[in-house]
Short mmCIF file of C-alpha atoms and ligand atoms in Angstrom, two decimals:
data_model
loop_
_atom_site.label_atom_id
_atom_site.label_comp_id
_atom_site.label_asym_id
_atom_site.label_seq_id
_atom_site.Cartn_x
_atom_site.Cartn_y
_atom_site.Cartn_z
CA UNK Y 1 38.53 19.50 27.29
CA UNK Y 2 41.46 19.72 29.53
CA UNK Y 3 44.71 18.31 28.20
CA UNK Y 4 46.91 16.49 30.05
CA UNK Y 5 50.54 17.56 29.70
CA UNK Y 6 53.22 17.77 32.03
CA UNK Y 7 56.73 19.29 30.99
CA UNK Y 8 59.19 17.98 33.80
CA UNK Y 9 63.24 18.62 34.19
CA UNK Y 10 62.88 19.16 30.48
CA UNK Y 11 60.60 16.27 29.72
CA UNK Y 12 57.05 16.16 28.61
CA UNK Y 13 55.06 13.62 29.82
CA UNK Y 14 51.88 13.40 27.96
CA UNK Y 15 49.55 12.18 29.73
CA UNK Y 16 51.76 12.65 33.24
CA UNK Y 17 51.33 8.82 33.93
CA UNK Y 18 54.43 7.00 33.97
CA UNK Y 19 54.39 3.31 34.19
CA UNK Y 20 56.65 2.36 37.36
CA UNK Y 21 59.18 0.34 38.14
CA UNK Y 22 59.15 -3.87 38.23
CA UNK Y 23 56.18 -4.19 35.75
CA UNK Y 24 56.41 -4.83 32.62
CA UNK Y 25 60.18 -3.02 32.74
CA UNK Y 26 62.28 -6.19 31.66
CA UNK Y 27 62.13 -6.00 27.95
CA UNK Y 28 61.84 -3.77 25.24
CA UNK Y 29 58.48 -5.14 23.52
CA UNK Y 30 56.81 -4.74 27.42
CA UNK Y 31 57.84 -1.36 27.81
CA UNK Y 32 57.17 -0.36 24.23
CA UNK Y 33 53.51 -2.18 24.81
CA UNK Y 34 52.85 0.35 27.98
CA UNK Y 35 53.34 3.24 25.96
CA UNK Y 36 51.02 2.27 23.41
CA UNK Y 37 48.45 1.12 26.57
CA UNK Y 38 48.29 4.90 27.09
CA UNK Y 39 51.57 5.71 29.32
CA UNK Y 40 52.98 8.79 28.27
CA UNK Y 41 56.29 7.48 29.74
CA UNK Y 42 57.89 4.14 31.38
CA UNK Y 43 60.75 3.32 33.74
CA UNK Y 44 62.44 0.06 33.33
CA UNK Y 45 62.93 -2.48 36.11
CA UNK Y 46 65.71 -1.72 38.52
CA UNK Y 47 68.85 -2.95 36.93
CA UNK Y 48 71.93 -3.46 39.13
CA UNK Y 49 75.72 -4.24 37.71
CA UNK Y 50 75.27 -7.70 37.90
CA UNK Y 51 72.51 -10.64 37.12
CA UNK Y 52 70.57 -11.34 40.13
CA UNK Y 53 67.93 -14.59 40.72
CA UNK Y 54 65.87 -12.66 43.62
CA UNK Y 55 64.19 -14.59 46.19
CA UNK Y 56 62.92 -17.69 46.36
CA UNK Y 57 58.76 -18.22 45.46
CA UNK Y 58 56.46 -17.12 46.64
CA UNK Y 59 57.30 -13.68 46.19
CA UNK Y 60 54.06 -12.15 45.71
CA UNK Y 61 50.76 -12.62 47.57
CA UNK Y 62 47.44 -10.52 47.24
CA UNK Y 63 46.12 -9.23 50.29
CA UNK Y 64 42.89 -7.74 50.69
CA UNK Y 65 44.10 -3.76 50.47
CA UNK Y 66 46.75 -4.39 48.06
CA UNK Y 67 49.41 -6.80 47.05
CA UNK Y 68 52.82 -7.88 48.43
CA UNK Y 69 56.22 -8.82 46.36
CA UNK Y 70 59.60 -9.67 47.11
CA UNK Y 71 61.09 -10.39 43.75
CA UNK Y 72 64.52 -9.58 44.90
CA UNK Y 73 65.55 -7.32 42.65
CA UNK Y 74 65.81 -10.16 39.64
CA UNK Y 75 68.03 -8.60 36.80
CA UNK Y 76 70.06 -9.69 33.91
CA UNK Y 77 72.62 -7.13 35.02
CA UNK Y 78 73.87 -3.80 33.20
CA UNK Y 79 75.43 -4.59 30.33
CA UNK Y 80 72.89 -7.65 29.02
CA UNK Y 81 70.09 -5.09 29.90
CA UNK Y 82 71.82 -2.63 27.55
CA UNK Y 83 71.31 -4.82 24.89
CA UNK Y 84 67.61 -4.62 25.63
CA UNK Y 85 67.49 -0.94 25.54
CA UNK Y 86 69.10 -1.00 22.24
CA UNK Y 87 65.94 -2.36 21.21
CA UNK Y 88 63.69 0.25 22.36
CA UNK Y 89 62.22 2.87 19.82
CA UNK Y 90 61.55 5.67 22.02
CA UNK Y 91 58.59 8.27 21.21
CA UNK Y 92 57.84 8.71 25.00
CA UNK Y 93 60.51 8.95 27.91
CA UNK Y 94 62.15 6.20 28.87
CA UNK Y 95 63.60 6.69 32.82
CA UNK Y 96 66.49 3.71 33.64
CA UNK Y 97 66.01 2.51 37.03
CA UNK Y 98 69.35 1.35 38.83
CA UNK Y 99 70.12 0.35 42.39
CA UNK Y 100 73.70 -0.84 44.07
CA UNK Y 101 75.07 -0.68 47.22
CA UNK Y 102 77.90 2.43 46.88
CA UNK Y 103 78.37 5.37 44.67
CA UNK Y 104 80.77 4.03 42.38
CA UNK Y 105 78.39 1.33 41.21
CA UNK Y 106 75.13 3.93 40.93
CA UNK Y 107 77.61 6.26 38.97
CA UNK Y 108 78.60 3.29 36.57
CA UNK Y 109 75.47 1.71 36.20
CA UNK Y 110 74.08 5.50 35.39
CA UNK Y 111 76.51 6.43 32.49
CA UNK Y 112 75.60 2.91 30.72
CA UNK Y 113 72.09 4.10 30.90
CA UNK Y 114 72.94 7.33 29.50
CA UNK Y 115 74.99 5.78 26.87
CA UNK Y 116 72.36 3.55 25.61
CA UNK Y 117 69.60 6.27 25.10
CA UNK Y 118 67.76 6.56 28.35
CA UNK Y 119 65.53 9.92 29.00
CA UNK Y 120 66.49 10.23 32.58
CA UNK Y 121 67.98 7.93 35.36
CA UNK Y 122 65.86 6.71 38.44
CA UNK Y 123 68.02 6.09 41.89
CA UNK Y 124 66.13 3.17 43.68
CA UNK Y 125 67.22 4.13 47.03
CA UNK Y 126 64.22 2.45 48.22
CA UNK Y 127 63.41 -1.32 47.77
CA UNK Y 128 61.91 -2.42 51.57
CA UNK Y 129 63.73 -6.05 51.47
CA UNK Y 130 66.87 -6.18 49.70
CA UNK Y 131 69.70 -6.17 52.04
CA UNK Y 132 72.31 -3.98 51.61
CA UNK Y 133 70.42 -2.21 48.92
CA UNK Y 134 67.14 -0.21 48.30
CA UNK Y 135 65.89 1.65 51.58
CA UNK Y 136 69.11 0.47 53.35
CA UNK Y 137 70.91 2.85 51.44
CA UNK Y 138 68.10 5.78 51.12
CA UNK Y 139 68.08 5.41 55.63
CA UNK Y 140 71.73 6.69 54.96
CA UNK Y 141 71.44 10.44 54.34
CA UNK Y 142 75.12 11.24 53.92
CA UNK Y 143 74.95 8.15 51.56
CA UNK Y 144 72.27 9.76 49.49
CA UNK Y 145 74.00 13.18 49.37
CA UNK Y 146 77.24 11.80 48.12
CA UNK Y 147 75.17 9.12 45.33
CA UNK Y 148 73.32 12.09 44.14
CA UNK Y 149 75.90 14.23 43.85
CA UNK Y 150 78.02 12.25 42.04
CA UNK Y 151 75.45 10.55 39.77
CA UNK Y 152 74.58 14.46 39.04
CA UNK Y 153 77.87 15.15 38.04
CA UNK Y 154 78.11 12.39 35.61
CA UNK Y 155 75.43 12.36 33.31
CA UNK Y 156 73.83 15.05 31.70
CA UNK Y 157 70.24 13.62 32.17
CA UNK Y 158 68.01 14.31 34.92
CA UNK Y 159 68.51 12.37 37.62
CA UNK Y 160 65.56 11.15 40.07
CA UNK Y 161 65.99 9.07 43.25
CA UNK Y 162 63.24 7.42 44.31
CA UNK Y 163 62.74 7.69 47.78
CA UNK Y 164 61.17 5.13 50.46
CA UNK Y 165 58.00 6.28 53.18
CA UNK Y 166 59.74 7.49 55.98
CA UNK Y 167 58.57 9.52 58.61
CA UNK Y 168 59.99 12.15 58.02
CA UNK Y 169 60.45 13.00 54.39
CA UNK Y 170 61.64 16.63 55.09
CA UNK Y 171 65.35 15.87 55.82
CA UNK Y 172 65.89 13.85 52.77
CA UNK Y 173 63.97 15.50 50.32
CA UNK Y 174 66.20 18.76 51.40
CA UNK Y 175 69.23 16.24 51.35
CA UNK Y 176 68.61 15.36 47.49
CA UNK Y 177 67.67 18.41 46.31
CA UNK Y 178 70.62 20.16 47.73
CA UNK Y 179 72.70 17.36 45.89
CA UNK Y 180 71.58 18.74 42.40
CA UNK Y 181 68.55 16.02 41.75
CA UNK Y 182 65.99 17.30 38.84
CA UNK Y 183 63.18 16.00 40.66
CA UNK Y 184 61.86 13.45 43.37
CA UNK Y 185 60.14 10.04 43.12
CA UNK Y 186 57.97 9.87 46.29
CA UNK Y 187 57.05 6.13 47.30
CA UNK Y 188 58.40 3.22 47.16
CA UNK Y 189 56.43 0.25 48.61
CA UNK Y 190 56.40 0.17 52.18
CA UNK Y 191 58.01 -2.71 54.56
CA UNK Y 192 55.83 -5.43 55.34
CA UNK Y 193 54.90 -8.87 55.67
CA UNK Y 194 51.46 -11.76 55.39
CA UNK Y 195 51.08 -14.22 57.72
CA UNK Y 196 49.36 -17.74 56.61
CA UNK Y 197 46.60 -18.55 59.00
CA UNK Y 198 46.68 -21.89 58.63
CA UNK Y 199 49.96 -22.83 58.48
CA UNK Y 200 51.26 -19.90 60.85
CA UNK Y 201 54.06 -19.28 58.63
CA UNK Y 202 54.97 -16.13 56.80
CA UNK Y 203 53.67 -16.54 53.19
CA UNK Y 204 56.79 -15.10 51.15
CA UNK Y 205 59.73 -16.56 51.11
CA UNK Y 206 61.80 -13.67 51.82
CA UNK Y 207 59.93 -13.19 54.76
CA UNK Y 208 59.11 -9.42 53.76
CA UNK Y 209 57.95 -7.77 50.63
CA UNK Y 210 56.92 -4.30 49.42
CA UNK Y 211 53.40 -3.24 50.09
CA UNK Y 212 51.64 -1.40 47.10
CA UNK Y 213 48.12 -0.78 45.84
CA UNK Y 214 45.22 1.27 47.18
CA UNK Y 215 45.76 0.24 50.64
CA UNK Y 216 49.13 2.46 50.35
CA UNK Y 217 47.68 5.98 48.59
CA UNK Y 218 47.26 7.48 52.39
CA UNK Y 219 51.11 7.02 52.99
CA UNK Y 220 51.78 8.60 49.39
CA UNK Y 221 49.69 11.35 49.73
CA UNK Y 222 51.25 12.30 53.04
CA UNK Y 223 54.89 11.83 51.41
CA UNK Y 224 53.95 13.78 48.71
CA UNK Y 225 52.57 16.04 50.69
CA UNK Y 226 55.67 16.88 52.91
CA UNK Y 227 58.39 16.70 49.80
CA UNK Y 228 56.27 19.06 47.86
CA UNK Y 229 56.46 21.31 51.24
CA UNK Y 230 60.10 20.92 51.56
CA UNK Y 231 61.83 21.33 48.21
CA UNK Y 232 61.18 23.11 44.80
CA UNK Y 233 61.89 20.34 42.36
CA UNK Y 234 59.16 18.47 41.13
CA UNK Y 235 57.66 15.37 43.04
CA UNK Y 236 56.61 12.50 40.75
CA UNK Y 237 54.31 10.60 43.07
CA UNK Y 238 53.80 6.96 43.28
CA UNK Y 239 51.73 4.66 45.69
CA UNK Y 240 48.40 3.41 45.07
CA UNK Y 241 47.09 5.26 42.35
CA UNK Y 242 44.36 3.44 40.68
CA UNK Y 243 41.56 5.64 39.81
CA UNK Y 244 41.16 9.26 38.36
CA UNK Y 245 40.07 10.41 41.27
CA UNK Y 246 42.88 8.85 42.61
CA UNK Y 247 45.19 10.69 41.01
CA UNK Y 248 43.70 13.93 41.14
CA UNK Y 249 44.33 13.58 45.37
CA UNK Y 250 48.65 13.56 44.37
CA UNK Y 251 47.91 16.12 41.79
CA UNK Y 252 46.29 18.22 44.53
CA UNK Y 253 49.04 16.98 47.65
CA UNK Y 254 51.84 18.35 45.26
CA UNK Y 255 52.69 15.90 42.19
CA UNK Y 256 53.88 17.06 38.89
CA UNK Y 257 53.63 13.63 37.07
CA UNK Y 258 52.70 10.22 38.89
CA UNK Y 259 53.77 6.21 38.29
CA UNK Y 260 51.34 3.46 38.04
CA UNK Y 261 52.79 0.00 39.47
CA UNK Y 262 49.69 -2.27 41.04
CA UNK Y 263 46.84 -0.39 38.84
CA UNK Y 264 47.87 -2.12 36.20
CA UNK Y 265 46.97 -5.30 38.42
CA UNK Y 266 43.90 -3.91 39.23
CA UNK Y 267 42.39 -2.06 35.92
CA UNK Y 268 44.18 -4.07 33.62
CA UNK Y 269 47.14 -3.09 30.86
CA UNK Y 270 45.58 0.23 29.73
CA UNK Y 271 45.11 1.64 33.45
CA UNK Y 272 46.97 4.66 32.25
CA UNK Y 273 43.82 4.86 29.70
CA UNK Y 274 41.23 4.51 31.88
CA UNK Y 275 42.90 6.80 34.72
CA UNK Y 276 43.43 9.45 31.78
CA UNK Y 277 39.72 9.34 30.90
CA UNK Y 278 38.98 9.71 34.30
CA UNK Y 279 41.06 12.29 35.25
CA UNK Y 280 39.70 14.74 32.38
CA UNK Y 281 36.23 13.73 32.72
CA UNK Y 282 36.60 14.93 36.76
CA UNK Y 283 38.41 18.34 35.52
CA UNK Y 284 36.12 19.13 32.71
CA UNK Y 285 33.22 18.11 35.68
CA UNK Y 286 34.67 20.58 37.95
CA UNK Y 287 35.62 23.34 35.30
CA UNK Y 288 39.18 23.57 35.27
CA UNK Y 289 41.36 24.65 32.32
CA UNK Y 290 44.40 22.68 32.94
CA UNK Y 291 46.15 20.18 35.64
CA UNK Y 292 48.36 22.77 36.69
CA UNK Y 293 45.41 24.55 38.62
CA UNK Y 294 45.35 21.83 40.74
CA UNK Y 295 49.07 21.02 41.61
CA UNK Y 296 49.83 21.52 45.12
CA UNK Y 297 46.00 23.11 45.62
CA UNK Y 298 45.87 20.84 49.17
CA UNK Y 299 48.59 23.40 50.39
CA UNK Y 300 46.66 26.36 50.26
C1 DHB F 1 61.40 -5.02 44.57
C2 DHB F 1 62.05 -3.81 44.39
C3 DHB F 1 61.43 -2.65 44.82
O1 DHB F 1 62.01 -1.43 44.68
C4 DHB F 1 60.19 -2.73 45.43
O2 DHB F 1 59.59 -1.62 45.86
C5 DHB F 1 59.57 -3.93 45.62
C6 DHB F 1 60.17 -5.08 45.19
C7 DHB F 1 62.02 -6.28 44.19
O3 DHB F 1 62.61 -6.44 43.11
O4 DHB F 1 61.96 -7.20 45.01
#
């Protein structure tokens, strides 16, 4: 039976199925519940150096391919979020998500991570809808370069900015590795928006939310796809995973290790179970010895 282990920047994921972030990230006892769901790693919601509301309701709405939110970034901030991770009894890794608006603030709000036990940080560099913040900073490419940089040079964990869809993924992936990251999160949930029918208003309060679910895996794949292309650090890929099968497709476009988000939505708390059973059922069916024969196998 194939075993699935991934050993990434120096971290094992085991099974290579990381719960992503803005589910069940806020607390200790959530995260700590995802691990024993079958993750075989979490990151935490994206915490910023002070306590945010986010948006007014309603901030998330199903649509018929996936499902759209626009919590706003809603945080308790970096230092009551601390106290949270003190909490946390680690036997999986345990990536801190942060986002801010300069690289003074992403340095900061990196170290406190680091000082409180974290695994590994995660650069959001990609939420679609937060002004000032998100993908308005990972558009910025000299922005990036000097963020990553910097974050690399103060921490000694590896450091993994999570990048939004763009169209071209090449530039930036080069941008970020060049900068010293360990590795690349590849996607974010893409720009969008609902429309209500009957009421011919826009259904979310902020207007526009962050696409995920099934209806996004094509635009993953294809990021995936061109980062793994572009760079030699591992790709982590996100977007739409929800079956096995599923996540065989980003093993084969170039992934290393993948996050879960909206399949938790969709298959319930232990997705990462269900996708694990699925994903060695499909090897074993096809005869191969180990995930790594498949990594990047779309590229030959
Ligand atoms: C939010 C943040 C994200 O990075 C994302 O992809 C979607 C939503 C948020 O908190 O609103």
């Amino acid at each position: 039976m194939v075993h699935l282990k991934t050993n990434l920047a120096g971290l094992t994921f085991e099974p290579p199925l990381i719960l992503a972030s803005g589910i069940m990230g806020q607390t200790a006892g959530s995260l700590e519940k995802m691990i024993e769901m079958g993750m075989g790693g979490v990151v935490t919601k994206s915490v910023g150096s002070d306590s945010r509301e986010g948006h007014p309701n309603p901030s998330i709405v199903d649509v018929e391919t996936g499902i759209l939110n626009a919590m706003g970034l809603p945080n308790p901030g970096i230092d009551e979020f601390c106290k949270e991770l003190g909490k946390f009894i680690p036997n999986k890794p345990i990536i801190g998500s942060v986002y801010a608006s300069n690289t003074d603030h992403f340095v900061g709000l990196s170290k406190k991570m680091e000082d409180h036990g974290v695994s590994a940080v995660e650069l959001n560099l990609s939420c679609p809808h937060a002004e000032g913040y998100g993908a308005s900073v990972g558009s910025d490419v000299g922005l990036v370069r000097d963020i990553v940089e910097n974050v690399v040079k103060n921490v000694d964990v590896p450091v993994f900015p999570k990048l939004p869809p763009m169209s071209d993924m090449v530039t930036i992936s080069q941008v970020v590795e060049d900068a010293g990251a360990h590795g690349i999160v590849a996607i974010n949930t893409v720009k969008s928006m609902a429309i209500n029918y009957e009421t011919g208003r826009p259904v979310l309060g902020n207007l526009y939310g962050g696409y995920s679910g099934p209806g996004i895996k094509p635009i993953g794949l294809r990021c995936v796809f061109d980062v793994y292309k572009s760079v030699d650090i591992p790709v982590i890929g996100c977007g739409g995973v929800t079956t096995g099968r599923d996540a065989l497709e980003y093993f084969m476009a170039g992934s290393s290790a993948l996050q879960l988000g909206s399949s938790i939505y969709y298959r319930g708390l232990d997705a990462a179970e269900k996708i694990s059973s699925e994903m060695i059922e499909l090897l074993d069916q096809e005869g191969y010895g180990s995930l790594d024969e498949i990594i990047g196998l779309a590229h030959q």
